[in-house]
Amino acid sequence: MTAPAPRPLPSAQSLETVIARAGEIVLGKTHVLRLAFACLLARGHLLIEDLPGVGKTTLAQVLARVLGLHFKRIQFTNDLLPADILGISIYQADSREFSFHPGPIFSQVLLADEINRATPKTQSALLEAMEEHQVTVDGVAHRLPEPFYVIATQNPHHLVGTFPLPESQLDRFLMRLELGYPDHQAERELLKGRDRRELLEALAPALDGKALLAWQARVVEIHAADALLDYVQALVEATRRSADFSEGLSPRAAMAWLRAARAWALLSGRQMVLPDDVQAVAVPVIAHRLRPAKSGEPRAALVERLIRSVPIP
């Protein structure tokens, strides 16, 4: 008996269909949706930062549903404990053994809603999971499902009741995105249309976990020429020499930047990374990893200035 032929991957046009379907609920944010989808294709975790009420949570729910992934949400508060996320071992009197009860982190997509409202101790409970796709409880490691992503939302730091994410936590997020206010036409459609929650319930998956894993394998195969690697290295080295930043990018950040550029190239239907791909993902990938030397300077503007300062080979 011959083995069944593997199911073919959808075309690049089908990837655009996935983004378009998500755009029916998250209106007027096609570019943000493309970046968010590229982040997941690159096996990265996503941080969405903006004011309350602009659609951060809706975006995370749309991504999970349109990709057909198992989804759980945790509302982060200042009294949330690590065990509330990871799970707990409970003693069973009949068997005289401890039994592990998994927490909500055991899902394919975990929405960490308002992550910076939790204390640093609780925030750090995500570090091992985001890096190694496992959690350790009472000395026992438990694997998380594949694929596994954290999509976190956070409020701006000037709002009351927030704890800033440490650099080690920020570095676990491949991208940080901002939604911003909708444009006039999109807001009018929101006012005239159905409730987003109703539309979300009716949203059918356009992919599934297996198809997403196959697309992620394609990302790794996207070619990056030596000249392109020279360009990425020149940009990274420029961050280390620049007076705009107190410290430069790490090698891990450089690899994350290239991985995101590969995913962006795949979304564009190409099998080779171009400098345009590196530039397109620069702000969401590296801005939150760089610390301005002078307080008050917008990180995005500094990254754009960095891009302009480094010539393309």
mmCIF file of C-alpha atoms in Angstrom:
data_model
loop_
_atom_site.group_PDB
_atom_site.id
_atom_site.type_symbol
_atom_site.label_atom_id
_atom_site.label_comp_id
_atom_site.label_asym_id
_atom_site.label_seq_id
_atom_site.Cartn_x
_atom_site.Cartn_y
_atom_site.Cartn_z
ATOM 1 C CA MET A 1 0.000 0.000 0.000
ATOM 2 C CA THR A 2 1.514 3.307 -1.091
ATOM 3 C CA ALA A 3 1.621 6.261 1.259
ATOM 4 C CA PRO A 4 -0.823 9.071 0.447
ATOM 5 C CA ALA A 5 0.639 12.019 -1.416
ATOM 6 C CA PRO A 6 1.266 15.056 0.783
ATOM 7 C CA ARG A 7 -1.359 17.751 0.540
ATOM 8 C CA PRO A 8 -0.058 20.581 -1.668
ATOM 9 C CA LEU A 9 0.526 23.954 -0.098
ATOM 10 C CA PRO A 10 -1.809 26.803 -1.010
ATOM 11 C CA SER A 11 -0.457 29.330 -3.485
ATOM 12 C CA ALA A 12 0.962 32.715 -2.567
ATOM 13 C CA GLN A 13 -2.336 34.135 -3.796
ATOM 14 C CA SER A 14 -4.064 32.020 -1.139
ATOM 15 C CA LEU A 15 -1.903 33.664 1.508
ATOM 16 C CA GLU A 16 -3.218 37.002 0.309
ATOM 17 C CA THR A 17 -6.726 35.563 0.624
ATOM 18 C CA VAL A 18 -6.021 34.731 4.265
ATOM 19 C CA ILE A 19 -4.940 38.318 4.913
ATOM 20 C CA ALA A 20 -7.933 39.677 3.006
ATOM 21 C CA ARG A 21 -10.310 37.560 5.085
ATOM 22 C CA ALA A 22 -8.762 38.889 8.283
ATOM 23 C CA GLY A 23 -9.077 42.396 6.834
ATOM 24 C CA GLU A 24 -12.850 42.004 6.680
ATOM 25 C CA ILE A 25 -12.877 42.305 10.473
ATOM 26 C CA VAL A 26 -9.773 44.407 11.195
ATOM 27 C CA LEU A 27 -10.634 47.236 8.815
ATOM 28 C CA GLY A 28 -8.126 49.570 7.196
ATOM 29 C CA LYS A 29 -5.064 47.788 8.605
ATOM 30 C CA THR A 30 -3.852 45.667 5.693
ATOM 31 C CA HIS A 31 -0.180 46.550 6.205
ATOM 32 C CA VAL A 32 -0.341 45.706 9.916
ATOM 33 C CA LEU A 33 -2.068 42.405 9.107
ATOM 34 C CA ARG A 34 0.655 41.524 6.596
ATOM 35 C CA LEU A 35 3.346 42.235 9.183
ATOM 36 C CA ALA A 36 1.529 40.201 11.836
ATOM 37 C CA PHE A 37 1.107 37.265 9.471
ATOM 38 C CA ALA A 38 4.769 37.493 8.436
ATOM 39 C CA CYS A 39 5.692 37.363 12.122
ATOM 40 C CA LEU A 40 3.844 34.066 12.573
ATOM 41 C CA LEU A 41 5.238 32.637 9.334
ATOM 42 C CA ALA A 42 8.706 33.384 10.728
ATOM 43 C CA ARG A 43 7.862 31.431 13.902
ATOM 44 C CA GLY A 44 7.885 34.609 15.953
ATOM 45 C CA HIS A 45 5.870 35.941 18.863
ATOM 46 C CA LEU A 46 3.981 39.190 18.402
ATOM 47 C CA LEU A 47 3.593 42.203 20.696
ATOM 48 C CA ILE A 48 0.852 44.721 19.901
ATOM 49 C CA GLU A 49 1.117 48.030 21.747
ATOM 50 C CA ASP A 50 -1.457 50.801 21.584
ATOM 51 C CA LEU A 51 -4.201 52.618 23.416
ATOM 52 C CA PRO A 52 -7.200 50.644 24.749
ATOM 53 C CA GLY A 53 -10.053 50.251 22.305
ATOM 54 C CA VAL A 54 -8.243 50.366 18.950
ATOM 55 C CA GLY A 55 -8.569 46.625 18.242
ATOM 56 C CA LYS A 56 -5.475 44.941 19.693
ATOM 57 C CA THR A 57 -7.376 41.999 21.165
ATOM 58 C CA THR A 58 -9.551 41.661 18.073
ATOM 59 C CA LEU A 59 -6.453 41.438 15.864
ATOM 60 C CA ALA A 60 -5.007 38.630 17.992
ATOM 61 C CA GLN A 61 -8.290 36.696 17.941
ATOM 62 C CA VAL A 62 -8.631 37.133 14.172
ATOM 63 C CA LEU A 63 -5.125 35.757 13.567
ATOM 64 C CA ALA A 64 -5.790 32.671 15.674
ATOM 65 C CA ARG A 65 -9.178 31.972 14.095
ATOM 66 C CA VAL A 66 -8.223 32.549 10.455
ATOM 67 C CA LEU A 67 -5.204 30.242 10.885
ATOM 68 C CA GLY A 68 -7.342 27.533 12.476
ATOM 69 C CA LEU A 69 -5.295 27.367 15.670
ATOM 70 C CA HIS A 70 -6.366 26.446 19.198
ATOM 71 C CA PHE A 71 -6.620 29.702 21.127
ATOM 72 C CA LYS A 72 -6.715 30.717 24.787
ATOM 73 C CA ARG A 73 -6.740 34.149 26.369
ATOM 74 C CA ILE A 74 -5.360 35.312 29.711
ATOM 75 C CA GLN A 75 -6.282 38.715 31.072
ATOM 76 C CA PHE A 76 -3.099 39.884 32.800
ATOM 77 C CA THR A 77 -3.607 41.730 36.086
ATOM 78 C CA ASN A 78 -1.308 42.705 38.931
ATOM 79 C CA ASP A 79 -2.494 39.750 41.074
ATOM 80 C CA LEU A 80 -1.972 37.115 38.370
ATOM 81 C CA LEU A 81 0.446 34.369 39.451
ATOM 82 C CA PRO A 82 2.804 32.241 37.314
ATOM 83 C CA ALA A 83 0.797 29.128 38.222
ATOM 84 C CA ASP A 84 -2.289 30.758 36.702
ATOM 85 C CA ILE A 85 -0.463 30.645 33.370
ATOM 86 C CA LEU A 86 1.677 27.495 33.503
ATOM 87 C CA GLY A 87 -0.455 25.140 35.570
ATOM 88 C CA ILE A 88 0.027 23.408 38.886
ATOM 89 C CA SER A 89 0.805 19.977 40.340
ATOM 90 C CA ILE A 90 -1.929 18.685 42.662
ATOM 91 C CA TYR A 91 -1.500 15.791 45.064
ATOM 92 C CA GLN A 92 -3.888 12.895 44.377
ATOM 93 C CA ALA A 93 -4.684 11.061 47.596
ATOM 94 C CA ASP A 94 -5.831 7.859 45.903
ATOM 95 C CA SER A 95 -2.647 7.383 43.868
ATOM 96 C CA ARG A 96 -0.378 9.184 46.348
ATOM 97 C CA GLU A 97 1.214 11.033 43.466
ATOM 98 C CA PHE A 98 1.251 14.547 42.138
ATOM 99 C CA SER A 99 -0.725 15.125 38.944
ATOM 100 C CA PHE A 100 0.080 18.056 36.685
ATOM 101 C CA HIS A 101 -2.888 20.173 35.609
ATOM 102 C CA PRO A 102 -1.874 22.235 32.552
ATOM 103 C CA GLY A 103 -2.570 25.941 32.518
ATOM 104 C CA PRO A 104 -3.886 28.015 29.600
ATOM 105 C CA ILE A 105 -0.406 28.339 28.117
ATOM 106 C CA PHE A 106 -0.937 24.846 26.664
ATOM 107 C CA SER A 107 -2.549 26.146 23.495
ATOM 108 C CA GLN A 108 -1.300 26.912 20.008
ATOM 109 C CA VAL A 109 -1.973 30.632 20.393
ATOM 110 C CA LEU A 110 -1.864 32.291 23.788
ATOM 111 C CA LEU A 111 -3.246 35.811 23.955
ATOM 112 C CA ALA A 112 -1.522 37.594 26.833
ATOM 113 C CA ASP A 113 -3.918 40.516 27.065
ATOM 114 C CA GLU A 114 -2.465 43.681 28.628
ATOM 115 C CA ILE A 115 0.717 41.815 29.534
ATOM 116 C CA ASN A 116 2.322 44.855 31.148
ATOM 117 C CA ARG A 117 -0.355 45.041 33.826
ATOM 118 C CA ALA A 118 1.185 41.939 35.447
ATOM 119 C CA THR A 119 4.181 42.056 37.771
ATOM 120 C CA PRO A 120 7.673 41.233 36.439
ATOM 121 C CA LYS A 121 7.570 37.863 38.256
ATOM 122 C CA THR A 122 4.466 36.837 36.324
ATOM 123 C CA GLN A 123 5.796 38.234 33.044
ATOM 124 C CA SER A 124 8.926 36.107 33.436
ATOM 125 C CA ALA A 125 6.798 32.945 33.543
ATOM 126 C CA LEU A 126 6.549 33.240 29.743
ATOM 127 C CA LEU A 127 10.289 33.373 29.050
ATOM 128 C CA GLU A 128 11.002 29.634 28.874
ATOM 129 C CA ALA A 129 7.826 28.942 26.913
ATOM 130 C CA MET A 130 8.559 31.607 24.301
ATOM 131 C CA GLU A 131 12.168 30.557 23.813
ATOM 132 C CA GLU A 132 12.092 26.756 24.214
ATOM 133 C CA HIS A 133 8.404 25.892 23.638
ATOM 134 C CA GLN A 134 8.218 24.125 26.981
ATOM 135 C CA VAL A 135 7.479 24.918 30.610
ATOM 136 C CA THR A 136 9.108 23.454 33.695
ATOM 137 C CA VAL A 137 6.972 22.878 36.775
ATOM 138 C CA ASP A 138 8.396 21.200 39.875
ATOM 139 C CA GLY A 139 11.497 20.222 37.925
ATOM 140 C CA VAL A 140 9.563 18.450 35.158
ATOM 141 C CA ALA A 141 9.606 19.837 31.603
ATOM 142 C CA HIS A 142 6.329 19.795 29.672
ATOM 143 C CA ARG A 143 6.331 20.358 25.904
ATOM 144 C CA LEU A 144 3.928 22.872 24.424
ATOM 145 C CA PRO A 145 1.851 22.142 21.306
ATOM 146 C CA GLU A 146 3.163 22.983 17.853
ATOM 147 C CA PRO A 147 2.853 25.508 16.464
ATOM 148 C CA PHE A 148 2.988 27.734 19.548
ATOM 149 C CA TYR A 149 2.761 31.513 19.608
ATOM 150 C CA VAL A 150 2.322 34.237 22.158
ATOM 151 C CA ILE A 151 0.414 37.246 20.911
ATOM 152 C CA ALA A 152 0.598 39.862 23.638
ATOM 153 C CA THR A 153 -1.048 43.237 23.903
ATOM 154 C CA GLN A 154 0.170 46.036 26.097
ATOM 155 C CA ASN A 155 -0.938 49.537 26.961
ATOM 156 C CA PRO A 156 1.403 52.523 26.612
ATOM 157 C CA HIS A 157 3.648 52.956 29.632
ATOM 158 C CA HIS A 158 2.182 56.316 30.583
ATOM 159 C CA LEU A 159 -1.128 54.672 31.526
ATOM 160 C CA VAL A 160 -1.737 53.913 35.200
ATOM 161 C CA GLY A 161 -1.069 50.405 36.508
ATOM 162 C CA THR A 162 1.543 49.191 34.021
ATOM 163 C CA PHE A 163 4.920 47.512 34.555
ATOM 164 C CA PRO A 164 7.441 47.970 31.721
ATOM 165 C CA LEU A 165 8.595 44.761 30.050
ATOM 166 C CA PRO A 166 12.309 44.071 30.662
ATOM 167 C CA GLU A 167 14.671 43.845 27.696
ATOM 168 C CA SER A 168 14.897 40.054 28.018
ATOM 169 C CA GLN A 169 11.127 39.792 27.638
ATOM 170 C CA LEU A 170 10.943 42.290 24.766
ATOM 171 C CA ASP A 171 13.653 40.375 22.919
ATOM 172 C CA ARG A 172 11.437 37.265 22.890
ATOM 173 C CA PHE A 173 8.967 39.086 20.622
ATOM 174 C CA LEU A 174 9.962 38.995 16.970
ATOM 175 C CA MET A 175 7.850 42.070 16.200
ATOM 176 C CA ARG A 176 6.169 44.896 18.023
ATOM 177 C CA LEU A 177 3.319 46.562 16.144
ATOM 178 C CA GLU A 178 1.071 49.538 16.696
ATOM 179 C CA LEU A 179 -2.449 49.673 15.270
ATOM 180 C CA GLY A 180 -3.252 53.361 15.583
ATOM 181 C CA TYR A 181 -6.630 54.916 14.957
ATOM 182 C CA PRO A 182 -8.603 53.744 11.905
ATOM 183 C CA ASP A 183 -8.883 56.084 8.944
ATOM 184 C CA HIS A 184 -12.140 57.928 8.289
ATOM 185 C CA GLN A 185 -13.610 55.358 5.882
ATOM 186 C CA ALA A 186 -12.712 52.368 8.050
ATOM 187 C CA GLU A 187 -14.206 53.996 11.136
ATOM 188 C CA ARG A 188 -17.398 54.768 9.225
ATOM 189 C CA GLU A 189 -17.675 51.102 8.232
ATOM 190 C CA LEU A 190 -17.157 50.124 11.873
ATOM 191 C CA LEU A 191 -19.976 52.432 12.937
ATOM 192 C CA LYS A 192 -22.343 51.193 10.252
ATOM 193 C CA GLY A 193 -21.419 47.503 10.321
ATOM 194 C CA ARG A 194 -22.125 44.543 12.581
ATOM 195 C CA ASP A 195 -20.429 44.050 15.922
ATOM 196 C CA ARG A 196 -16.876 42.737 15.467
ATOM 197 C CA ARG A 197 -17.514 39.942 17.970
ATOM 198 C CA GLU A 198 -20.379 38.597 15.871
ATOM 199 C CA LEU A 199 -18.236 38.688 12.739
ATOM 200 C CA LEU A 200 -15.411 36.970 14.602
ATOM 201 C CA GLU A 201 -17.672 34.089 15.615
ATOM 202 C CA ALA A 202 -18.614 33.557 11.963
ATOM 203 C CA LEU A 203 -15.020 33.730 10.678
ATOM 204 C CA ALA A 204 -14.018 30.416 9.115
ATOM 205 C CA PRO A 205 -10.386 29.207 9.195
ATOM 206 C CA ALA A 206 -8.453 29.668 5.954
ATOM 207 C CA LEU A 207 -5.494 27.480 7.013
ATOM 208 C CA ASP A 208 -4.772 24.903 9.683
ATOM 209 C CA GLY A 209 -1.829 24.095 11.903
ATOM 210 C CA LYS A 210 -0.279 21.600 9.464
ATOM 211 C CA ALA A 211 -0.481 24.009 6.540
ATOM 212 C CA LEU A 212 1.028 26.775 8.644
ATOM 213 C CA LEU A 213 3.950 24.546 9.675
ATOM 214 C CA ALA A 214 4.526 23.719 6.011
ATOM 215 C CA TRP A 215 4.593 27.403 5.093
ATOM 216 C CA GLN A 216 7.056 28.050 7.911
ATOM 217 C CA ALA A 217 9.330 25.406 6.413
ATOM 218 C CA ARG A 218 9.155 27.337 3.136
ATOM 219 C CA VAL A 219 10.327 30.511 4.897
ATOM 220 C CA VAL A 220 13.614 28.849 5.826
ATOM 221 C CA GLU A 221 14.192 27.967 2.158
ATOM 222 C CA ILE A 222 13.914 31.572 0.912
ATOM 223 C CA HIS A 223 17.354 32.432 -0.518
ATOM 224 C CA ALA A 224 19.476 35.192 0.989
ATOM 225 C CA ALA A 225 22.473 36.037 -1.209
ATOM 226 C CA ASP A 226 25.863 36.922 0.241
ATOM 227 C CA ALA A 227 25.357 40.547 -0.803
ATOM 228 C CA LEU A 228 22.091 40.612 1.153
ATOM 229 C CA LEU A 229 23.835 39.173 4.214
ATOM 230 C CA ASP A 230 26.498 41.878 3.813
ATOM 231 C CA TYR A 231 23.709 44.476 3.913
ATOM 232 C CA VAL A 232 22.147 43.000 7.070
ATOM 233 C CA GLN A 233 25.530 42.864 8.785
ATOM 234 C CA ALA A 234 26.275 46.458 7.792
ATOM 235 C CA LEU A 235 22.971 47.572 9.325
ATOM 236 C CA VAL A 236 23.595 45.625 12.524
ATOM 237 C CA GLU A 237 27.131 46.956 12.847
ATOM 238 C CA ALA A 238 25.821 50.486 12.286
ATOM 239 C CA THR A 239 23.567 50.144 15.331
ATOM 240 C CA ARG A 240 26.627 49.262 17.415
ATOM 241 C CA ARG A 241 28.585 52.308 16.224
ATOM 242 C CA SER A 242 25.747 54.829 16.089
ATOM 243 C CA ALA A 243 25.562 57.610 18.661
ATOM 244 C CA ASP A 244 21.753 57.352 18.407
ATOM 245 C CA PHE A 245 21.676 54.140 20.440
ATOM 246 C CA SER A 246 23.148 53.289 23.813
ATOM 247 C CA GLU A 247 23.822 49.715 22.638
ATOM 248 C CA GLY A 248 23.545 47.857 19.350
ATOM 249 C CA LEU A 249 21.715 44.801 18.121
ATOM 250 C CA SER A 250 22.713 41.319 19.276
ATOM 251 C CA PRO A 251 23.422 38.396 16.923
ATOM 252 C CA ARG A 252 20.037 36.925 17.913
ATOM 253 C CA ALA A 253 18.355 40.145 16.814
ATOM 254 C CA ALA A 254 20.196 39.977 13.482
ATOM 255 C CA MET A 255 18.957 36.430 12.891
ATOM 256 C CA ALA A 256 15.414 37.456 13.810
ATOM 257 C CA TRP A 257 15.592 40.373 11.362
ATOM 258 C CA LEU A 258 16.688 38.094 8.516
ATOM 259 C CA ARG A 259 14.024 35.525 9.364
ATOM 260 C CA ALA A 260 11.314 38.180 9.250
ATOM 261 C CA ALA A 261 12.672 39.468 5.917
ATOM 262 C CA ARG A 262 12.464 35.944 4.501
ATOM 263 C CA ALA A 263 8.823 35.703 5.588
ATOM 264 C CA TRP A 264 8.075 39.088 4.006
ATOM 265 C CA ALA A 265 9.641 37.917 0.742
ATOM 266 C CA LEU A 266 7.500 34.775 0.816
ATOM 267 C CA LEU A 267 4.365 36.865 1.321
ATOM 268 C CA SER A 268 5.421 38.884 -1.709
ATOM 269 C CA GLY A 269 5.621 35.700 -3.793
ATOM 270 C CA ARG A 270 9.416 35.690 -4.162
ATOM 271 C CA GLN A 271 12.040 33.023 -3.488
ATOM 272 C CA MET A 272 14.837 35.513 -2.732
ATOM 273 C CA VAL A 273 15.225 38.177 -0.067
ATOM 274 C CA LEU A 274 15.691 41.718 -1.348
ATOM 275 C CA PRO A 275 16.943 44.783 0.553
ATOM 276 C CA ASP A 276 13.365 46.076 0.324
ATOM 277 C CA ASP A 277 12.254 43.116 2.477
ATOM 278 C CA VAL A 278 14.863 43.917 5.116
ATOM 279 C CA GLN A 279 13.738 47.545 5.171
ATOM 280 C CA ALA A 280 10.021 46.672 5.236
ATOM 281 C CA VAL A 281 10.296 44.774 8.526
ATOM 282 C CA ALA A 282 13.003 46.919 10.131
ATOM 283 C CA VAL A 283 10.895 49.064 12.455
ATOM 284 C CA PRO A 284 8.658 46.300 13.879
ATOM 285 C CA VAL A 285 11.616 43.916 14.331
ATOM 286 C CA ILE A 286 14.399 46.087 15.747
ATOM 287 C CA ALA A 287 12.877 49.293 17.163
ATOM 288 C CA HIS A 288 11.872 47.633 20.456
ATOM 289 C CA ARG A 289 15.329 46.026 20.719
ATOM 290 C CA LEU A 290 17.225 49.325 20.544
ATOM 291 C CA ARG A 291 17.563 51.823 23.365
ATOM 292 C CA PRO A 292 17.857 55.460 22.257
ATOM 293 C CA ALA A 293 20.882 57.254 23.640
ATOM 294 C CA LYS A 294 18.733 60.325 24.246
ATOM 295 C CA SER A 295 15.385 60.007 25.967
ATOM 296 C CA GLY A 296 12.352 61.257 24.108
ATOM 297 C CA GLU A 297 13.500 60.385 20.591
ATOM 298 C CA PRO A 298 11.031 58.107 18.768
ATOM 299 C CA ARG A 299 12.613 54.714 18.100
ATOM 300 C CA ALA A 300 10.894 54.337 14.733
ATOM 301 C CA ALA A 301 12.380 57.587 13.480
ATOM 302 C CA LEU A 302 15.846 56.520 14.618
ATOM 303 C CA VAL A 303 15.502 53.187 12.795
ATOM 304 C CA GLU A 304 14.409 54.933 9.609
ATOM 305 C CA ARG A 305 17.420 57.243 9.891
ATOM 306 C CA LEU A 306 19.635 54.197 10.344
ATOM 307 C CA ILE A 307 18.226 52.625 7.157
ATOM 308 C CA ARG A 308 18.946 55.803 5.195
ATOM 309 C CA SER A 309 22.502 55.961 6.506
ATOM 310 C CA VAL A 310 23.587 52.505 5.293
ATOM 311 C CA PRO A 311 24.015 52.135 1.519
ATOM 312 C CA ILE A 312 22.653 49.080 -0.269
ATOM 313 C CA PRO A 313 25.549 46.949 -1.678
#
